[in-house]
Coordinates of C-alpha atoms and ligand atoms in Angstrom, one line a residue:
X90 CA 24.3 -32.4 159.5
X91 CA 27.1 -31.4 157.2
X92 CA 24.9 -28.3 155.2
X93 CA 27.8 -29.0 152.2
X94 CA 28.3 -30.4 148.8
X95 CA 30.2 -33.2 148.4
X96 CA 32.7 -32.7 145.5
X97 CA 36.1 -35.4 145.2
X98 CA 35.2 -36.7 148.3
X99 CA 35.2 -33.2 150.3
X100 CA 32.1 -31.6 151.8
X101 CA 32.4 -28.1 150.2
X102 CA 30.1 -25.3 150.2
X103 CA 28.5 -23.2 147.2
X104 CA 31.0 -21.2 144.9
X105 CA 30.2 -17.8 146.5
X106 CA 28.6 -19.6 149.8
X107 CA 24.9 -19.4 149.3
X108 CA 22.8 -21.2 150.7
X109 CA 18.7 -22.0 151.7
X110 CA 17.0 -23.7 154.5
X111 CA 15.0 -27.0 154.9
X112 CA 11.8 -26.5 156.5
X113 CA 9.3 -29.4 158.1
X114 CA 6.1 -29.1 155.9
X115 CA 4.6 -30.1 159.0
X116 CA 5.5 -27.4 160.9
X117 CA 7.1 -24.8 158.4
X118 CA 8.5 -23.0 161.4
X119 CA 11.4 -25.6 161.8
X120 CA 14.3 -25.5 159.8
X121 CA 16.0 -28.8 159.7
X122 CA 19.0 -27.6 158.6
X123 CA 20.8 -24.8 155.8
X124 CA 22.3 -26.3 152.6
X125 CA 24.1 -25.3 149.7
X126 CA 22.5 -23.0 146.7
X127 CA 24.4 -24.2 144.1
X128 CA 25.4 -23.0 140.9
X129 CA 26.6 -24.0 137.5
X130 CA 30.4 -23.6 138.6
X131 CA 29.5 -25.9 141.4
X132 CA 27.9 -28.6 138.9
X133 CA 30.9 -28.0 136.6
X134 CA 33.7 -29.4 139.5
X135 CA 31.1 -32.3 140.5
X136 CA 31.5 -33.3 136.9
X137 CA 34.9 -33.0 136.8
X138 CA 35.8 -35.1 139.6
X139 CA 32.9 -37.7 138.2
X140 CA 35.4 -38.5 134.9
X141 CA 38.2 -38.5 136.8
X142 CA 36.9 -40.9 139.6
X143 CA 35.6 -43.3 136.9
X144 CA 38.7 -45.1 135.0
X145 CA 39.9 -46.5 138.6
X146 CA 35.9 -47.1 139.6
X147 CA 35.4 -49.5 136.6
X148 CA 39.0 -51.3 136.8
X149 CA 37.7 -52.9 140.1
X150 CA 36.0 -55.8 140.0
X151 CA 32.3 -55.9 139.2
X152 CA 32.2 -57.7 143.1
X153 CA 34.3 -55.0 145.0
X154 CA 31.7 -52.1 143.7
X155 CA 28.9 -54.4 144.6
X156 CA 30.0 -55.2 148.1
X157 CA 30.5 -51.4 148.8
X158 CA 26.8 -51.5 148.2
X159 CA 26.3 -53.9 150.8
X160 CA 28.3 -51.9 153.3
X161 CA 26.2 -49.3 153.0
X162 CA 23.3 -51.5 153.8
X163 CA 24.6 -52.2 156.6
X164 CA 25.7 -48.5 157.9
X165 CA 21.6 -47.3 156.6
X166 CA 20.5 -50.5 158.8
X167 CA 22.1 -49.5 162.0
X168 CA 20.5 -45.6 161.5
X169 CA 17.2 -46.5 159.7
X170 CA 15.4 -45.5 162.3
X171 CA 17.1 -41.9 162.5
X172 CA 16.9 -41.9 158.4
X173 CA 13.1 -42.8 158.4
X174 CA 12.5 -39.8 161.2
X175 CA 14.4 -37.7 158.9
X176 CA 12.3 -38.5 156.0
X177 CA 9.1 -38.4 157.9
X178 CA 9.9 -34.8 158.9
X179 CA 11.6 -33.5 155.9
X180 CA 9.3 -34.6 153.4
X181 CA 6.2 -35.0 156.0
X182 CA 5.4 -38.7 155.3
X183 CA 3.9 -40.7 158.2
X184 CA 6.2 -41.9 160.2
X185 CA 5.0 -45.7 159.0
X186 CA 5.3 -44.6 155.4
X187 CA 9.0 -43.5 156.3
X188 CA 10.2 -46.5 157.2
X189 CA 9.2 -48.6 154.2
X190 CA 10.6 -45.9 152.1
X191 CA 13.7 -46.1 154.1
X192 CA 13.6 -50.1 153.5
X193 CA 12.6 -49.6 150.1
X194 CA 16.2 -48.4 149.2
X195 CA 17.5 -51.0 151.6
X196 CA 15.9 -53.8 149.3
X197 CA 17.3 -52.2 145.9
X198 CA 20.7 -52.0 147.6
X199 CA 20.5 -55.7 148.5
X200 CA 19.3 -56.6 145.1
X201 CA 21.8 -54.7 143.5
X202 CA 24.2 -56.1 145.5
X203 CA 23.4 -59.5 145.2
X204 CA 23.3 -59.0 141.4
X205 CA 27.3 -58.0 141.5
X206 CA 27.2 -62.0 141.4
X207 CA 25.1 -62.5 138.3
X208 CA 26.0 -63.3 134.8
X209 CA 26.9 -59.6 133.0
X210 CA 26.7 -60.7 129.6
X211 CA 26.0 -64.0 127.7
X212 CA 27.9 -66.2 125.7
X213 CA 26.8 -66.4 122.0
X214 CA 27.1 -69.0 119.1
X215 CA 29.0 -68.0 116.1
X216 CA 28.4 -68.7 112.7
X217 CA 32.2 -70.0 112.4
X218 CA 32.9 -73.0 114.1
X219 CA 36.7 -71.6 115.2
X220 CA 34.9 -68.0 116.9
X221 CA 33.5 -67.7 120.5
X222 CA 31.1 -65.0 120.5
X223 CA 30.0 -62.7 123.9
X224 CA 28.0 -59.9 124.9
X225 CA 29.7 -57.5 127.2
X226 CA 28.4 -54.9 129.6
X227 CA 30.6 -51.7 129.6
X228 CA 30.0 -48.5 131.7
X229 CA 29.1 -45.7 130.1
X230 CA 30.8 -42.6 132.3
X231 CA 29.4 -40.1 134.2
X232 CA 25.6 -40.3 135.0
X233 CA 23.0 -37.8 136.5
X234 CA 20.8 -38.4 138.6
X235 CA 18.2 -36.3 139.6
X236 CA 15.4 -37.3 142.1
X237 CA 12.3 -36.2 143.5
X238 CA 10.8 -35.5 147.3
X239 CA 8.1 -38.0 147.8
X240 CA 10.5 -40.9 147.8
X241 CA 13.6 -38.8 149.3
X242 CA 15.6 -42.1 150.0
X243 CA 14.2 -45.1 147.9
X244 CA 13.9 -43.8 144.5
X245 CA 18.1 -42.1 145.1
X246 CA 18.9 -45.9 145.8
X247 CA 17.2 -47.0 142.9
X248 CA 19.1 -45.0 140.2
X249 CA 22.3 -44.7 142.5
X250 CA 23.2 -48.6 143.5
X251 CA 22.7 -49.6 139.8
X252 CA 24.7 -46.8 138.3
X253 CA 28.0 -48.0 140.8
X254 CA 27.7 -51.4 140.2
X255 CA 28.2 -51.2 136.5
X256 CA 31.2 -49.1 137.4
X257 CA 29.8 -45.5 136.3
X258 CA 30.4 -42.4 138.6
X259 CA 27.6 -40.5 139.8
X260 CA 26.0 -36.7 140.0
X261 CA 23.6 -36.6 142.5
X262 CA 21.3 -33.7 142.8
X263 CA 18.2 -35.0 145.5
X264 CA 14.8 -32.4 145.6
X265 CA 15.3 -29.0 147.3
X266 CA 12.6 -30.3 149.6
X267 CA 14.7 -32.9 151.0
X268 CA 18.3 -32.3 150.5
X269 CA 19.2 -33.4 154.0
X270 CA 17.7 -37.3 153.0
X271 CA 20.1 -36.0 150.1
X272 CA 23.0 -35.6 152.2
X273 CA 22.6 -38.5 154.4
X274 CA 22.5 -40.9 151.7
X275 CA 26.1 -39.3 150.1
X276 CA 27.3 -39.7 153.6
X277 CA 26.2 -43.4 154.3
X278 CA 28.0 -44.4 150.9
X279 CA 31.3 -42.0 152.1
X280 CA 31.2 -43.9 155.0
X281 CA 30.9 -47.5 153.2
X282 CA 34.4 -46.6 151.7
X283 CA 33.5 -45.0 148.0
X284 CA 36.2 -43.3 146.4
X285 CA 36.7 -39.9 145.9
X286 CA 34.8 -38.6 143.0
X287 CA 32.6 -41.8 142.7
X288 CA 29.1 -40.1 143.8
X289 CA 28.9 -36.7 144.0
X290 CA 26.4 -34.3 145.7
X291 CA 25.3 -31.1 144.4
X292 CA 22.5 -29.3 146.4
X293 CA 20.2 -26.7 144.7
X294 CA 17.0 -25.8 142.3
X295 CA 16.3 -27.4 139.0
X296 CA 17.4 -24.4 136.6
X297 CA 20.6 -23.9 138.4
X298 CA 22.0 -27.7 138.8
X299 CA 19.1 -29.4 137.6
X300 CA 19.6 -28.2 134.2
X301 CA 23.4 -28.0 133.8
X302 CA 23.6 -31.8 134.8
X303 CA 21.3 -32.7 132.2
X304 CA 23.1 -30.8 129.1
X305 CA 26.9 -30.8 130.3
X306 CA 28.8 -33.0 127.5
X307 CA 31.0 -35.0 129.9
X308 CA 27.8 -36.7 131.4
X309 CA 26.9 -39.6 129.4
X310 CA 23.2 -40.4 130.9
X311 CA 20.3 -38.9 133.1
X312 CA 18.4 -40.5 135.0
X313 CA 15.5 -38.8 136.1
X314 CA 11.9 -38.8 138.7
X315 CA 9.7 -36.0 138.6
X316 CA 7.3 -34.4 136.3
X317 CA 6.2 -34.9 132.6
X318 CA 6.7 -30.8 131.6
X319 CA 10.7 -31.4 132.8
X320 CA 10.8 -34.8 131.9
X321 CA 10.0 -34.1 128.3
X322 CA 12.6 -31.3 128.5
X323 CA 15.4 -33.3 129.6
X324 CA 14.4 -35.9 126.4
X325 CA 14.6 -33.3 123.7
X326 CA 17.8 -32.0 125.3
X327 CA 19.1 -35.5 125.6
X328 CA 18.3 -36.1 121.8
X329 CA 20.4 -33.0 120.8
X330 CA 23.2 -34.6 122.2
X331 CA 24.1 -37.9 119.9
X332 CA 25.9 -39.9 122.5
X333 CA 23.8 -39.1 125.6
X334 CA 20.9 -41.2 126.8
X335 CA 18.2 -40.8 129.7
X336 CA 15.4 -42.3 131.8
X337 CA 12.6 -40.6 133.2
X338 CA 9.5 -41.8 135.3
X339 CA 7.2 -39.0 135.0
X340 CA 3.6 -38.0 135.5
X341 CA 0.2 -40.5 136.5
X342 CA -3.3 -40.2 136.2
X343 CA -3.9 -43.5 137.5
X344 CA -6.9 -45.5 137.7
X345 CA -8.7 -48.6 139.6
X346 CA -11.4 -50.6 137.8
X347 CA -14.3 -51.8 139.9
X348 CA -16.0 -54.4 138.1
X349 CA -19.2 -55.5 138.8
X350 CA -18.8 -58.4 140.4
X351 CA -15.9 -56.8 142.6
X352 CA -15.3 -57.4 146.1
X353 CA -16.5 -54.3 147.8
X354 CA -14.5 -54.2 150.9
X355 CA -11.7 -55.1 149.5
X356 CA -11.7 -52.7 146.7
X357 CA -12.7 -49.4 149.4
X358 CA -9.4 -50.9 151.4
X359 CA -7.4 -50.5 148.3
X360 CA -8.8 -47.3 146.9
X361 CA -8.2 -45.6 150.0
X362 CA -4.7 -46.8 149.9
X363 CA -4.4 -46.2 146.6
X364 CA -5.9 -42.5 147.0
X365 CA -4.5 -41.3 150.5
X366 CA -1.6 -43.1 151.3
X367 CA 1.4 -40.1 151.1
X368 CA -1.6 -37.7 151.0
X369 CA -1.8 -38.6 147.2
X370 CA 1.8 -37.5 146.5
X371 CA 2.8 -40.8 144.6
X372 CA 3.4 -41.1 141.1
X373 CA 1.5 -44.0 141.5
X374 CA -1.3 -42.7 143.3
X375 CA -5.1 -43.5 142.2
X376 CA -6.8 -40.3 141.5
X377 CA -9.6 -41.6 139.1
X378 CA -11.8 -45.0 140.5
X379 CA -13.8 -46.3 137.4
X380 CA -16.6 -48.0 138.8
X381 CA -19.6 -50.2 137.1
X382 CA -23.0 -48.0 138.0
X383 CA -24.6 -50.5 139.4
X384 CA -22.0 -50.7 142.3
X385 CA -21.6 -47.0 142.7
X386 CA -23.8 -46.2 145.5
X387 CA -22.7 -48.7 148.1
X388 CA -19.1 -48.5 146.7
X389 CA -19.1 -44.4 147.2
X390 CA -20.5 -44.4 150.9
X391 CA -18.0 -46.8 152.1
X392 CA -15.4 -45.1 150.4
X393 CA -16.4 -41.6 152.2
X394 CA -17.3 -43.4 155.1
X395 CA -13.6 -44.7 155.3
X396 CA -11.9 -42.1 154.1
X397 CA -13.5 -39.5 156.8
X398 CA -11.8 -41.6 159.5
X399 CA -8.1 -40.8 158.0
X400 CA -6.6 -39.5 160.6
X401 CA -4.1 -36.1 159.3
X402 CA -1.6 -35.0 161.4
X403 CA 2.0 -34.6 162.6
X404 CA 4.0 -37.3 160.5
X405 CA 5.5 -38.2 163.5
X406 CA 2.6 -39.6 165.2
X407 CA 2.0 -43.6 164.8
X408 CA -1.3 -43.3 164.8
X409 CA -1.9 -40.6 161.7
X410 CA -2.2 -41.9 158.3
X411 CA -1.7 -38.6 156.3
X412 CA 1.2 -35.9 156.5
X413 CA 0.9 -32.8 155.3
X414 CA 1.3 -31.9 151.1
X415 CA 4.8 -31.1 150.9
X416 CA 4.6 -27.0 150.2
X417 CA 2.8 -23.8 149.7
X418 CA 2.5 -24.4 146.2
X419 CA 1.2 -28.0 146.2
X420 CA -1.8 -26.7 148.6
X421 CA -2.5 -23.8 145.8
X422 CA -2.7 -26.9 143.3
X423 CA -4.6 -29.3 145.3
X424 CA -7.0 -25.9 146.2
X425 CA -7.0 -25.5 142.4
X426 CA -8.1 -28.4 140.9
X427 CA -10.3 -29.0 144.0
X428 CA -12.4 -25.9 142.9
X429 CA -12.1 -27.0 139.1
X430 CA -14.0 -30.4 139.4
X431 CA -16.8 -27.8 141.1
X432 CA -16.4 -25.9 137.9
X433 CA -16.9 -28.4 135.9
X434 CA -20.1 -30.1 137.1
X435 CA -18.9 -32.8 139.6
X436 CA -20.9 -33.9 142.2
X437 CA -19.2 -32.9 145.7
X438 CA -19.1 -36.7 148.3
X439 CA -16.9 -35.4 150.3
X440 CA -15.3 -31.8 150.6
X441 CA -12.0 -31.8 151.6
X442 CA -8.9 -29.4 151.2
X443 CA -7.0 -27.1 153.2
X444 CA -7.1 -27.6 157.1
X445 CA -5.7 -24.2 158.8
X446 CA -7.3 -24.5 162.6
X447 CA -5.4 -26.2 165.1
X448 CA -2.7 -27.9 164.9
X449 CA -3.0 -27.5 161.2
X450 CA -1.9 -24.0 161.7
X451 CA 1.4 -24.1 161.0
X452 CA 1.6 -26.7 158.2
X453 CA 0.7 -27.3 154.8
X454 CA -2.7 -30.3 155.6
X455 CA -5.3 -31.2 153.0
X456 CA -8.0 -33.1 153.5
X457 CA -9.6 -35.8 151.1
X458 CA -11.7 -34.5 148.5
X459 CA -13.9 -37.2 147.0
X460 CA -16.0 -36.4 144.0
X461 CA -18.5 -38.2 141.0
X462 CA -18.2 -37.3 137.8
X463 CA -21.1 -39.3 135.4
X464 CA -21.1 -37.2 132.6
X465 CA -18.3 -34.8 131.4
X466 CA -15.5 -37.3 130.5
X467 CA -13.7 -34.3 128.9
X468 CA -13.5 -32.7 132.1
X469 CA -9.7 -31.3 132.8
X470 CA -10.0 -32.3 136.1
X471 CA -10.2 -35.7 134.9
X472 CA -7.0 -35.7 132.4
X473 CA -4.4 -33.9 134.7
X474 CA -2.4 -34.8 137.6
X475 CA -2.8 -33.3 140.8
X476 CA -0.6 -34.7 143.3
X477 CA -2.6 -34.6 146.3
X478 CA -5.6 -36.5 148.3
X479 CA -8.5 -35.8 145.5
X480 CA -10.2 -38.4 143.5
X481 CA -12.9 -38.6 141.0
X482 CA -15.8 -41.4 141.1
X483 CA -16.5 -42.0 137.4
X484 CA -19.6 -44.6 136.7
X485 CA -19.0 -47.2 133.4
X486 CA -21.7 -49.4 132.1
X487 CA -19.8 -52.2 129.8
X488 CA -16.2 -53.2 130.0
X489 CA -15.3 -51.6 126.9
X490 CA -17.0 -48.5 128.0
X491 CA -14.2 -48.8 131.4
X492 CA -10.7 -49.3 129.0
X493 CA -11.6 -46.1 126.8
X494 CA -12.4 -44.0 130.1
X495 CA -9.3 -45.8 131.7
X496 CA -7.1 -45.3 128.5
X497 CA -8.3 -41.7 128.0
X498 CA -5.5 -39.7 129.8
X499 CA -2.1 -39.0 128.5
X500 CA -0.4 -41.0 131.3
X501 CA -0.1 -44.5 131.9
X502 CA 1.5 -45.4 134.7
X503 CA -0.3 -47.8 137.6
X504 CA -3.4 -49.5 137.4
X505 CA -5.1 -51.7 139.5
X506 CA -8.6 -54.4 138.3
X507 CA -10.8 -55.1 141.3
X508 CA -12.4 -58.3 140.0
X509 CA -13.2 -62.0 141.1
X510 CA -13.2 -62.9 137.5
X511 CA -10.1 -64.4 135.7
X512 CA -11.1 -63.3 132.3
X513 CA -12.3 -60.2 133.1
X514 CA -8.9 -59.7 134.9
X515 CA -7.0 -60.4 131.8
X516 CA -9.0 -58.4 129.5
X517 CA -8.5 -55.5 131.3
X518 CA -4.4 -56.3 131.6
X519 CA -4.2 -56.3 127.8
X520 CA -6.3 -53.6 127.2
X521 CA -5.8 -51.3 129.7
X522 CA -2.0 -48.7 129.1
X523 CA -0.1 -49.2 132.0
X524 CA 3.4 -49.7 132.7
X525 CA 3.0 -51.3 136.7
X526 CA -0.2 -52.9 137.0
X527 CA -2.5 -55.4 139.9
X528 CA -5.3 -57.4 139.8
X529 CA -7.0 -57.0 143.8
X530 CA -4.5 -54.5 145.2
X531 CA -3.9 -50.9 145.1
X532 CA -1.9 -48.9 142.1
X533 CA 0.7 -47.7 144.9
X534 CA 3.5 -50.7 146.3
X535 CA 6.1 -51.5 143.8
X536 CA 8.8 -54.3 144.9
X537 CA 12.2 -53.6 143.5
X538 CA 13.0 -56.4 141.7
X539 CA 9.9 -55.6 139.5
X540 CA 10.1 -53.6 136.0
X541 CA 9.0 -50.1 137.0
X542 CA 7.7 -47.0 134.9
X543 CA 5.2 -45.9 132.2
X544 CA 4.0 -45.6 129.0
X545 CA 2.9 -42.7 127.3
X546 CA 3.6 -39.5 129.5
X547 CA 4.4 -41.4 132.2
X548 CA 7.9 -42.8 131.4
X549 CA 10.2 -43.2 128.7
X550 CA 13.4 -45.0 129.1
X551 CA 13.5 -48.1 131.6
X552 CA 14.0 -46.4 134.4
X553 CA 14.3 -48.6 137.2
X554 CA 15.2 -51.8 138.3
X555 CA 17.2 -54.7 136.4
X556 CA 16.1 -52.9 133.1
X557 CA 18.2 -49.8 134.2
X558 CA 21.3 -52.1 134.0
X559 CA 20.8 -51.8 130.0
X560 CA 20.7 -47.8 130.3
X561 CA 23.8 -47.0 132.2
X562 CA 25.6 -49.9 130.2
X563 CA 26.8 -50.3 127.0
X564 CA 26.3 -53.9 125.5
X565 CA 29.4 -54.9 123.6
X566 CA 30.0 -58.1 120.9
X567 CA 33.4 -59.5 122.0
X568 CA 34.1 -62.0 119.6
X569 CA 37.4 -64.5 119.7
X570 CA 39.2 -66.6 117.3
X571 CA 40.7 -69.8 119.0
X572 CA 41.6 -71.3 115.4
X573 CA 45.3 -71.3 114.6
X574 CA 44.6 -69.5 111.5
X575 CA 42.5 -66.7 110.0
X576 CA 41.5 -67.6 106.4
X577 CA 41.7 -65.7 103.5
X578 CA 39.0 -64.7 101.3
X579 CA 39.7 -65.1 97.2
X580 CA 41.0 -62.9 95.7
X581 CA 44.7 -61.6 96.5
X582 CA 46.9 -61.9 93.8
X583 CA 50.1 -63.5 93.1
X584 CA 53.2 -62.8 95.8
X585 CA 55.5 -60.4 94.6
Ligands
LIG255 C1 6.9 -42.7 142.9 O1 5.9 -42.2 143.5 O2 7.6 -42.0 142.2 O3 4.7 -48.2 144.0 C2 7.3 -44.1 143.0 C3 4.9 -47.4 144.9 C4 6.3 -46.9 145.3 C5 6.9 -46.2 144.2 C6 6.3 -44.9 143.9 N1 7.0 -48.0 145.8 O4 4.0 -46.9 145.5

């Protein structure tokens, strides 16, 4: 563990050597290591040494960048297992739930690597027989990128790889909550043979590297995971500055549809998934299962039924399902809004929240808290996100009745139709506001090579994937006379 920044290819401390500890939210006794707390000076030099690194970065060929990629696929596979334990005790996902994040990034990397070999423009016809006309992708400079905790390696990979293959240089700033993920990430590509200056690491909070990164001039675009309240800061910031442009993937309040004719065990499997699976903590996670009345009661006692055998534990056993919420704060919210849908009429299925005996002691465990709501569809508890194991029941009668509940949250980000029934299935895909959606699966297990982000409050931006390549790109018109001659239009006079 290097506990540094890494600035023009140097692991440096914080201007005026601060720094904070990394604790396992599964046992918030153990620090897992101390690493910078950085400042605005700090940001300023990582910037710096961003523009300068980036006229040599973009002069090699689009294949070189991509094939540094690949080498550091191949450094993360020969540690993934070490990586995954990493993530699994820094940000207290199961240990099973670690590894596919780790192979998440591992599959963006390979696809952007693979895509260092694909067409990078097109070739266009021109009005005028003697022009050849082309599209042209050019980098754009210096990007941010600015990640979250509950995917501490896959979602880095997925704004990193794409922003170095275009031949942009890069300002990493990973969550406080994981900066060591953070720091083994900047060291697998240092290792794969990056240039100085070409990613950068700054450790730190939001308002103190966040924030500087998002409004210094030399940095051309942000990209951005987290939450819709900073999210829609970073836009308005971004549109103050003419020249700079972002992505953000924000903010869910997602939803399953349970249709009538739905396949019951196989919608419980993949609302439990959907519900539980990283105790909640996915931007994709279901916190709202729409389901026709007639279907309720058998669909609500296999649910609770199921969900009371979720094993929550220490991330690092195989055998547990669910980690802990990541810190103090996310318990106070899950506590919160557990307390709210009492408040606001719901009917309690199953209780859950925190767990403090045991071997819960020393860690920040929720339980799953399942409740119905059947009348108040203006209740707050059903519009906001909440980021942790809790999920509302809500009955519909007509199919109609299902889209306005389903479409009635800010958010739109996954969405998933439990239905044997083609048309129904694509009635509910055109209606329903989504930006990743599945017919018979859960809302949670996005591939890489598939668009990914919302509408609404949920994303704005492309921000993932092969649409990313637009964002941290310029497209150019490069257009070439091969004619002998340029003709004149009419209207020169005489020679002098
Ligand atoms: C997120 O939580 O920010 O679809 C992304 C999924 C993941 C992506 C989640 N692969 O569940």
């Amino acid at each position: 563990m290097k506990g540094k920044n890494y600035i023009a290819g140097k692991w440096v401390g914080a201007r005026g050597g601060s720094e904070y500890e990394s604790r396992n939210p599964a046992q918030t006794g153990e620090i897992l290591g101390r690493v910078p707390l950085s400042h605005r000076e700090d940001v300023e030099q990582a910037v710096v040494s961003a523009k300068e690194a980036f006229p040599a970065w973009r002069a090699l060929s689009r294949i070189k960048r991509g094939e540094a990629i690949e080498r550091f696929v191949d450094i993360v596979k020969a540690g993934a297992d070490e990586m995954a334990r990493l993530v699994a005790r820094e940000a207290g996902k199961a240990i099973n739930e670690a590894r596919a994040d780790v192979i998440e990034g591992i599959h963006m990397a390979q696809y952007m690597f693979g895509h260092a070999r694909m067409p990078y423009g097109q070739a266009l016809p021109s009005e005028i027989a003697e022009k050849d006309a082309y599209m042209l992708r050019k980098p754009k400079g210096v990007v941010s990128v600015i990640t979250p905790w509950n995917f501490p390696f896959a979602i880095p990979i997925w704004l990193i790889s794409p922003s170095l293959l275009e031949g942009n240089t890069v300002v990493f700033k990973p969550s406080e909550e994981t900066p060591l993920v953070g720091e083994k990430i900047v060291e697998c590509f240092e290792r794969a043979g990056l240039p100085p200056g070409v990613l950068n690491l700054v450790q730190g909070m939001g308002e103190e590297v966040g924030w500087p990164l998002v409004v210094h001039p030399d940095v051309e675009v942000v990209l951005f995971t987290g939450s819709y309240e900073v999210g829609a800061r970073i836009k308005q910031a971004c549109a103050k500055d003419y020249r700079k442009m972002c992505a953000c993937e924000m903010g869910g309040k997602n939803a399953m549809i349970i249709c009538l004719d739905a396949d019951l065990e196989l919608a419980v499997r993949a609302a439990i998934l959907s519900a539980f699976k990283t105790a909640g903590q996915r931007c994709t996670s279901a916190s709202r299962l729409i389901i026709h009345e007639s279907r309720m009661k058998e669909f609500a006692q296999a649910f609770v039924a199921m969900a009371k055998r979720i094993v929550i534990g220490d991330p690092m056993d195989q055998q547990v399902f669910m980690g802990p919420v990541i810190n103090e704060a996310a318990v106070k919210k899950v506590g919160f809004y557990n307390q709210l849908a009492k408040n606001e009429g719901a009917e309690i299925l199953l209780d859950g929240g925190r767990l403090e005996e045991g071997e819960y002691r020393n860690g920040y465990f929720c339980s799953p808290f399942i409740y119905r709501m059947a009348h108040r569809r203006d209740a707050r508890v059903l519009h906001e996100e909440v980021f942790g194991p809790h999920v509302a029941l809500i009955p519909f009668r007509s199919l109609e009745e299902a889209v306005a509940i389903h479409n009635d949250v800010e958010y739109g980000l996954a969405f998933s139709a439990i239905t044997e029934d083609y048309r129904t299935a694509r009635l509910l895909q055109e209606a329903c506001e989504f930006g990743v959606g599945y017919w018979n699966l859960p809302t949670i297990g996005a591939e890489v090579h598939l668009p990914f982000g919302g509408v609404k409050k949920s994303g704005t931006g492309m921000p993932a994937s092969w649409p990313l390549l637009d964002v941290v790109t310029h497209k150019v018109a490069w257009t070439v006379n091969h004619g002998r001659e340029i003709k004149m239009a009419q209207g020169m006079s005489a020679e002098v």
